[in-house]
Tab-separated table of C-alpha atoms in Angstrom:
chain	number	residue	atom	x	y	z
R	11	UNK	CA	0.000	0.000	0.000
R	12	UNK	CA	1.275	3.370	-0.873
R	13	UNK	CA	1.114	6.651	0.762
R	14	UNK	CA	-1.683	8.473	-1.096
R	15	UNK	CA	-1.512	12.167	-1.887
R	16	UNK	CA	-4.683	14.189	-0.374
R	17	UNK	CA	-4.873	16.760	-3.311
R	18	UNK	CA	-4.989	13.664	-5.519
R	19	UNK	CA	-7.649	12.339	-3.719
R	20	UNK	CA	-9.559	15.181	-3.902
R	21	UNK	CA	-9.638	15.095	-7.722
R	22	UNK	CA	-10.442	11.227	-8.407
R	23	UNK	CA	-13.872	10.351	-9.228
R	24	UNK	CA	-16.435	10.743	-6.545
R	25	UNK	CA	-13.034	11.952	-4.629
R	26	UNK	CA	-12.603	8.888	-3.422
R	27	UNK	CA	-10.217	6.455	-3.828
R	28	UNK	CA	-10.666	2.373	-3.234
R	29	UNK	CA	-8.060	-0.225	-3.460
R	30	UNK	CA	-8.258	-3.786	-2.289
R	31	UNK	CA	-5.309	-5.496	-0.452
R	32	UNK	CA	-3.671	-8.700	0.337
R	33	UNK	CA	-0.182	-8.406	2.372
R	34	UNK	CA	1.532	-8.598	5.628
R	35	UNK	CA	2.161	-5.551	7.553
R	36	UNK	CA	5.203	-4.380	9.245
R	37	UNK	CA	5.135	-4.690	12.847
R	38	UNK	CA	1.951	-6.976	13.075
R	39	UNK	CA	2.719	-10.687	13.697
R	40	UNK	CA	0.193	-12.510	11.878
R	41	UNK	CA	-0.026	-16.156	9.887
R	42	UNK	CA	-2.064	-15.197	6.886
R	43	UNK	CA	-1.582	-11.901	5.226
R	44	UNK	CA	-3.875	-9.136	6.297
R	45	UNK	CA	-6.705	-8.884	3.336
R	46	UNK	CA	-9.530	-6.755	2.812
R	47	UNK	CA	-10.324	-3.395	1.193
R	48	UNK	CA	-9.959	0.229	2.144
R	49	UNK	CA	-12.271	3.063	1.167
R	50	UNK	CA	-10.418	6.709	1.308
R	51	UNK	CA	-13.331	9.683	0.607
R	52	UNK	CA	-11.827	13.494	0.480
R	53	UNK	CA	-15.119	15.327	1.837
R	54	UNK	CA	-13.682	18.887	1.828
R	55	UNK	CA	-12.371	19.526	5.189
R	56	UNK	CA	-12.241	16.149	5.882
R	57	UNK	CA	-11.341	12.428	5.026
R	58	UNK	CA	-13.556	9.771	5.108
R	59	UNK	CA	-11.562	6.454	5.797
R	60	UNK	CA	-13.485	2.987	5.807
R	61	UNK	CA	-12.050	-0.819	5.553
R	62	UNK	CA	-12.933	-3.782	5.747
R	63	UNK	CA	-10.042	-6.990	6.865
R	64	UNK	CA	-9.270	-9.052	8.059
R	65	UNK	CA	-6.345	-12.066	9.273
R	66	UNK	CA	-5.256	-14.496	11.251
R	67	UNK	CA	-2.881	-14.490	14.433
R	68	UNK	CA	-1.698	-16.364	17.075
R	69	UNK	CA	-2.402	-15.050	20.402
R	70	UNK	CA	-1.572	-16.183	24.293
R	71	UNK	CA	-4.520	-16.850	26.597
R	72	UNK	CA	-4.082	-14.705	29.302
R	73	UNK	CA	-5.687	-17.350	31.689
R	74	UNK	CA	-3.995	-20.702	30.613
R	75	UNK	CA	-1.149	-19.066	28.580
R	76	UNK	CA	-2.042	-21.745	25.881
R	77	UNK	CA	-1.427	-20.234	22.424
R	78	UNK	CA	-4.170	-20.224	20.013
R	79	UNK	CA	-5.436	-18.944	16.537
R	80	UNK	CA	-7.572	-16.138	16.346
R	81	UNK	CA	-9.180	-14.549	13.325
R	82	UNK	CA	-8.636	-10.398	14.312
R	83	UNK	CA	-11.383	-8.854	11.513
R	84	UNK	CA	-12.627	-5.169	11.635
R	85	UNK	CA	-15.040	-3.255	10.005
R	86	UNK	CA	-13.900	0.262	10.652
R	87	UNK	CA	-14.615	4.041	9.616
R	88	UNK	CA	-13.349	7.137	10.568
R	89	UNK	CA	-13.091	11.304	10.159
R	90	UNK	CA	-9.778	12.385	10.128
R	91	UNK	CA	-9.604	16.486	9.950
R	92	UNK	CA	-7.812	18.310	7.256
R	93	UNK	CA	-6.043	21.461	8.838
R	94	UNK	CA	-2.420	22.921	8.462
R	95	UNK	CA	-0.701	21.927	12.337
R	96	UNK	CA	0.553	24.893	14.360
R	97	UNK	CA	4.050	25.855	14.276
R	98	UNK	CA	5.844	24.805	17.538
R	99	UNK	CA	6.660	27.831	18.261
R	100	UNK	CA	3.054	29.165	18.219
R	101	UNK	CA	1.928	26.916	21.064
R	102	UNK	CA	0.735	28.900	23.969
R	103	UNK	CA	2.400	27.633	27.137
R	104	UNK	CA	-1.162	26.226	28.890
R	105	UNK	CA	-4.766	26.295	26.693
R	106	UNK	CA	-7.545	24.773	27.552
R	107	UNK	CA	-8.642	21.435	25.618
R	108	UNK	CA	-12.137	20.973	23.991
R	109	UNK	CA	-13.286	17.632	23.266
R	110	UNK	CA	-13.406	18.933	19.547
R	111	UNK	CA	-9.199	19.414	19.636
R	112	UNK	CA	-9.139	15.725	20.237
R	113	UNK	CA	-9.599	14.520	16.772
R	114	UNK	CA	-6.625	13.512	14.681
R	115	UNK	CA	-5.684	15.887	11.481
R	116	UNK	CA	-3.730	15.628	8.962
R	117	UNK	CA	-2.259	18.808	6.515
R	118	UNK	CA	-4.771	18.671	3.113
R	119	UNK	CA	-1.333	19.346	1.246
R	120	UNK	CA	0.249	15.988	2.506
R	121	UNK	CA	-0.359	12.495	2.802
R	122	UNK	CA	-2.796	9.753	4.372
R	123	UNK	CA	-0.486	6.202	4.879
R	124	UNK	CA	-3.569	3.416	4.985
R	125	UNK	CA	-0.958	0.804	6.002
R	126	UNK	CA	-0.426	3.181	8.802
R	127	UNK	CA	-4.186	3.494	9.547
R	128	UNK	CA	-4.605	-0.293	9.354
R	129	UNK	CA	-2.324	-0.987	11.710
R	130	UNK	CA	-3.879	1.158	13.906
R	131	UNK	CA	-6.747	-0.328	13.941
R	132	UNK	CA	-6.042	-4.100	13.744
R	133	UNK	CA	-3.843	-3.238	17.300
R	134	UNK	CA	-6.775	-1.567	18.929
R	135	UNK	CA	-9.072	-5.276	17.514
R	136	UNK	CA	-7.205	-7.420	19.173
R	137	UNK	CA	-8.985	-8.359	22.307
R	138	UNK	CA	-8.266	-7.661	25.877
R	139	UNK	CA	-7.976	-10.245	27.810
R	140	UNK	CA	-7.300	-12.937	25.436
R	141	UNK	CA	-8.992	-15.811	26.266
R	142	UNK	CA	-8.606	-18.609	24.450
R	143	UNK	CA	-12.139	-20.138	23.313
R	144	UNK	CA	-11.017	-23.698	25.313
R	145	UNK	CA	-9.994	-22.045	28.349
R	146	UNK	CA	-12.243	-23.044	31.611
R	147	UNK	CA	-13.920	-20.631	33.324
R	148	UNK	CA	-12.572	-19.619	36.489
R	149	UNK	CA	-14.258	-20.923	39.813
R	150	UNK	CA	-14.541	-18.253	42.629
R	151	UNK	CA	-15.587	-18.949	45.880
R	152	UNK	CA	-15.218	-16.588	48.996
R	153	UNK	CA	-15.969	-18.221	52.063
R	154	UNK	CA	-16.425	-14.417	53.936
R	155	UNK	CA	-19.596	-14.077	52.057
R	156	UNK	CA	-21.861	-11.715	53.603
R	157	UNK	CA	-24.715	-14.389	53.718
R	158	UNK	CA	-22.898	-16.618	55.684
R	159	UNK	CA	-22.990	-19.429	52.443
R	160	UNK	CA	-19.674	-20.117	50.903
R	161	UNK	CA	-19.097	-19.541	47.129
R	162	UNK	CA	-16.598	-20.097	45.266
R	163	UNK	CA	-13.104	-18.908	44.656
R	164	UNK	CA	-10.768	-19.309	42.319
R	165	UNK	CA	-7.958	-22.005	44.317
R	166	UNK	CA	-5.239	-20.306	43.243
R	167	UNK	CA	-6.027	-17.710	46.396
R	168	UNK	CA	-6.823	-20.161	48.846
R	169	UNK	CA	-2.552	-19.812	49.805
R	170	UNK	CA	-3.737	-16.602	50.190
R	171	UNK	CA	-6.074	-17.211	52.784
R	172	UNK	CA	-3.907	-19.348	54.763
R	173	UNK	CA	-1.283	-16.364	55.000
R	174	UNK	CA	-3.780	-14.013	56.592
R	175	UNK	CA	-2.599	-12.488	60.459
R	176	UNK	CA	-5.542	-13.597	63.058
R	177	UNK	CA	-7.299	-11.102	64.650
């Protein structure tokens, strides 16, 4: 995927620009290579991105720390502002922030990376905690129950218990 040049976007028909894909991308560790399509739309002050990908990669359950396969697909749009960024020197020392200054831009005279953007995204896919789809659930049980009953905790804080001061 190259680099594509806003202007140029911006003069394409419908001002939008669609490629489909089929590679690996730097920096992700994945098995198959990440396919799909993106959709880049030049909207006047803004960019429309879209895609649609997806691959396969091999994660570490959190709980059983078992590796396992796990198909990371998105389905993904997004604004990203066209504006000229401030000079360094022109930053005032303290401003306050609006939630509309928290928006990602980009200068209308440059260029939007989708590899970049991808990336992005497929990192923020992958799912916290990984579990991995054979991994048993985790019995708690806390025998200070309010009730007076005893449920059930997970064993592995029962050494726990036993290293608690009496009172």
């Amino acid at each position: 995927m190259e680099k594509l040049y806003i202007p140029q976007i911006a003069r394409a028909v419908d001002a939008t620009e669609t490629f489909d894909f089929k590679e690996f991308i730097e920096g992700l560790e994945t098995l198959t290579p990440v396919q799909g399509v993106i959709s880049v739309r030049h909207v006047g002050s803004f960019l429309e991105v879209s895609s649609k990908a997806s691959t396969i990669m091999t994660l570490t359950c959190d709980r059983t720390l078992v590796q396992f396969n796990y198909r990371l697909a998105i389905n993904n749009s997004e604004r990203i502002c066209l504006a000229e960024p401030l000079p360094e020197s022109e930053y005032p020392r303290e401003r306050e922030i609006e939630a509309d200054d928290l928006v990602e831009s980009i200068s209308p005279s440059g260029y939007f990376d989708p590899k970049a953007w991808l990336y992005e995204q497929l990192i923020l896919a992958i799912p916290y905690p990984k579990i991995a789809p054979d991994a048993p659930a985790l019995e708690i049980t806390d025998a200070n129950s309010f009730d007076g009953s005893t449920a059930t905790i997970d064993k592995r804080w029962e050494i726990l218990n036993s290293l608690k001061l009496p009172e």
